[in-house]
């Protein structure tokens, strides 16, 4: 039993608390081998994170797909991504996307100032903020941290927030230029893809600073339900975190046209909303890029099968567009 830092009250620890109990040699190959990228190259890009935050802070309206920064993709790459966004927007679905290249501080955005629910993507940045401020949390409750990031389990994440409070992520909000209200919610609902990308720039700084606790960054290499990890993880090192909420019918079957039935609503607005989101970093040979994808498409993972992730096509088009930034100069 330990005390909550915010309330000072004793907090019971569930059975999965304490140091990580899964030996590294029993983790997935993606985790055992991560990070398999040039750490020194990635560390050299840390100063670029502030430039990316500044670039995001200066973005204007992006109701249409918009390129920003000193480099721009080709028209064909923009059209391909725009087509995928239109496809995902059919039926009135909401889509919000932002991507930034660490080398050129260039990227694209689409409705990135639209308030949406982060879902479980918040767990990635909370874990990083906690470990930066309190490295011993890995030894105190490493299993909670592992399970919240790798498996996206809610209970250990909620326990971490109860024990360690919001101070670590509040600090990151201040440093990243994000409204501190972001730090006060378990699942920020009325914040934006721009906010989350700024928070991922802080996570990038931590994971590549040499202060990563016991190589915790390796656990971001094989996180549940990430379309980017599934599509690109076999080609490039990735650090990602998805978030989702499924639509269920009355028999608890996945229905892609469903909203969450009243019988399954728990009164928490952050959970009563369909979503499949993806966030993270892709380390390509040309350099890393950071991205956030928010949607209101229903998605669920069940015991016997995984429903098709609707973001696979968007992930591929976003990667292709980013690689195109290397040659096309923005017109003056």
Short mmCIF file of C-alpha atoms in Angstrom, two decimals, residues 43-193:
data_model
loop_
_atom_site.label_atom_id
_atom_site.label_comp_id
_atom_site.label_asym_id
_atom_site.label_seq_id
_atom_site.Cartn_x
_atom_site.Cartn_y
_atom_site.Cartn_z
CA UNK A 43 18.35 12.43 -30.00
CA UNK A 44 19.73 15.01 -32.45
CA UNK A 45 16.14 15.82 -33.44
CA UNK A 46 15.07 16.73 -29.89
CA UNK A 47 15.62 20.49 -30.45
CA UNK A 48 13.26 20.22 -33.43
CA UNK A 49 10.35 19.37 -31.12
CA UNK A 50 10.05 22.98 -29.97
CA UNK A 51 10.09 24.12 -33.60
CA UNK A 52 7.24 21.71 -34.31
CA UNK A 53 5.28 23.04 -31.34
CA UNK A 54 5.81 26.57 -32.62
CA UNK A 55 4.69 25.54 -36.10
CA UNK A 56 1.53 23.92 -34.73
CA UNK A 57 0.82 26.98 -32.62
CA UNK A 58 0.87 29.17 -35.72
CA UNK A 59 -1.51 27.02 -37.78
CA UNK A 60 -4.65 28.67 -39.05
CA UNK A 61 -7.90 27.13 -40.20
CA UNK A 62 -7.58 23.71 -41.81
CA UNK A 63 -11.13 22.80 -42.77
CA UNK A 64 -9.57 21.40 -45.94
CA UNK A 65 -6.42 19.28 -46.06
CA UNK A 66 -3.58 21.78 -45.60
CA UNK A 67 0.21 21.56 -45.94
CA UNK A 68 2.43 23.62 -43.64
CA UNK A 69 6.13 24.33 -43.21
CA UNK A 70 9.03 24.90 -45.62
CA UNK A 71 8.43 21.65 -47.51
CA UNK A 72 5.26 20.44 -49.19
CA UNK A 73 4.11 17.13 -50.68
CA UNK A 74 3.25 16.61 -54.33
CA UNK A 75 -0.30 17.19 -55.54
CA UNK A 76 -0.71 13.46 -56.14
CA UNK A 77 0.21 12.63 -52.54
CA UNK A 78 -2.19 15.29 -51.25
CA UNK A 79 -4.98 14.01 -53.50
CA UNK A 80 -4.44 10.42 -52.34
CA UNK A 81 -4.66 11.42 -48.68
CA UNK A 82 -7.66 13.68 -49.34
CA UNK A 83 -9.45 10.79 -51.06
CA UNK A 84 -8.85 8.55 -48.04
CA UNK A 85 -10.15 11.24 -45.69
CA UNK A 86 -13.27 11.66 -47.83
CA UNK A 87 -13.81 7.89 -47.73
CA UNK A 88 -13.54 7.83 -43.93
CA UNK A 89 -15.84 10.87 -43.68
CA UNK A 90 -18.71 9.13 -45.47
CA UNK A 91 -21.85 8.85 -43.37
CA UNK A 92 -21.07 12.02 -41.46
CA UNK A 93 -18.05 10.63 -39.58
CA UNK A 94 -15.62 13.08 -38.01
CA UNK A 95 -11.92 12.86 -38.93
CA UNK A 96 -9.07 14.94 -37.54
CA UNK A 97 -5.44 14.44 -38.64
CA UNK A 98 -2.09 16.15 -38.13
CA UNK A 99 1.43 15.02 -39.04
CA UNK A 100 4.77 16.78 -38.58
CA UNK A 101 8.20 15.81 -39.91
CA UNK A 102 11.02 16.26 -37.38
CA UNK A 103 13.65 17.08 -40.02
CA UNK A 104 11.83 19.82 -41.91
CA UNK A 105 9.15 20.95 -39.40
CA UNK A 106 6.71 20.46 -42.28
CA UNK A 107 3.54 18.44 -42.43
CA UNK A 108 -0.17 18.38 -43.05
CA UNK A 109 -3.30 19.00 -41.03
CA UNK A 110 -7.00 18.41 -41.50
CA UNK A 111 -9.53 19.74 -38.99
CA UNK A 112 -6.84 19.42 -36.34
CA UNK A 113 -8.49 22.07 -34.15
CA UNK A 114 -11.73 20.07 -33.89
CA UNK A 115 -12.38 19.11 -30.24
CA UNK A 116 -12.56 15.31 -29.98
CA UNK A 117 -12.08 12.60 -27.38
CA UNK A 118 -8.53 11.34 -26.96
CA UNK A 119 -9.75 7.94 -25.80
CA UNK A 120 -6.82 5.79 -24.58
CA UNK A 121 -4.15 7.67 -26.52
CA UNK A 122 -3.78 9.73 -23.33
CA UNK A 123 -2.22 6.72 -21.58
CA UNK A 124 0.93 7.02 -23.69
CA UNK A 125 1.72 10.59 -22.72
CA UNK A 126 0.66 10.15 -19.09
CA UNK A 127 3.05 7.20 -18.69
CA UNK A 128 5.93 9.18 -20.18
CA UNK A 129 5.22 12.26 -18.09
CA UNK A 130 5.04 10.15 -14.93
CA UNK A 131 8.32 8.34 -15.58
CA UNK A 132 10.15 11.56 -16.40
CA UNK A 133 9.04 13.17 -13.13
CA UNK A 134 9.22 10.03 -10.97
CA UNK A 135 11.50 7.33 -12.44
CA UNK A 136 10.96 5.12 -9.38
CA UNK A 137 7.33 4.66 -10.46
CA UNK A 138 8.62 1.95 -12.79
CA UNK A 139 9.83 -0.08 -9.80
CA UNK A 140 6.82 0.80 -7.68
CA UNK A 141 4.15 0.04 -10.30
CA UNK A 142 5.86 -1.01 -13.52
CA UNK A 143 3.20 -3.59 -14.27
CA UNK A 144 0.50 -0.92 -14.24
CA UNK A 145 2.57 1.19 -16.64
CA UNK A 146 3.26 -1.77 -18.92
CA UNK A 147 -0.36 -2.89 -19.08
CA UNK A 148 -1.74 0.61 -19.60
CA UNK A 149 0.58 1.23 -22.58
CA UNK A 150 0.91 -2.22 -24.20
CA UNK A 151 -2.60 -3.60 -23.62
CA UNK A 152 -4.42 -0.28 -23.05
CA UNK A 153 -6.03 -1.64 -19.88
CA UNK A 154 -8.14 0.94 -18.08
CA UNK A 155 -7.83 -0.29 -14.49
CA UNK A 156 -4.05 0.09 -14.15
CA UNK A 157 -4.16 3.48 -15.86
CA UNK A 158 -6.89 4.67 -13.50
CA UNK A 159 -4.87 3.35 -10.54
CA UNK A 160 -1.78 5.26 -11.71
CA UNK A 161 -3.78 8.47 -11.93
CA UNK A 162 -5.16 7.89 -8.44
CA UNK A 163 -1.75 7.18 -6.93
CA UNK A 164 0.44 9.72 -8.74
CA UNK A 165 -2.10 12.38 -9.67
CA UNK A 166 -2.09 14.86 -12.53
CA UNK A 167 1.02 16.87 -11.65
CA UNK A 168 3.36 15.10 -14.12
CA UNK A 169 1.12 15.60 -17.15
CA UNK A 170 0.18 19.09 -15.98
CA UNK A 171 3.90 19.97 -16.17
CA UNK A 172 4.08 18.65 -19.75
CA UNK A 173 1.03 20.71 -20.70
CA UNK A 174 2.76 23.86 -19.48
CA UNK A 175 5.96 23.02 -21.34
CA UNK A 176 4.14 22.06 -24.55
CA UNK A 177 1.78 25.02 -24.61
CA UNK A 178 -1.37 22.94 -24.06
CA UNK A 179 -4.36 24.08 -22.01
CA UNK A 180 -3.76 22.61 -18.50
CA UNK A 181 -7.38 21.42 -18.44
CA UNK A 182 -6.06 18.60 -20.66
CA UNK A 183 -4.29 17.19 -17.60
CA UNK A 184 -7.33 17.08 -15.36
CA UNK A 185 -9.39 14.52 -17.29
CA UNK A 186 -8.80 10.78 -17.42
CA UNK A 187 -9.74 10.90 -21.11
CA UNK A 188 -9.62 14.47 -22.46
CA UNK A 189 -12.77 14.88 -24.52
CA UNK A 190 -12.79 18.47 -25.72
CA UNK A 191 -9.18 18.81 -26.79
CA UNK A 192 -7.64 18.58 -30.22
CA UNK A 193 -5.24 16.61 -32.39
#
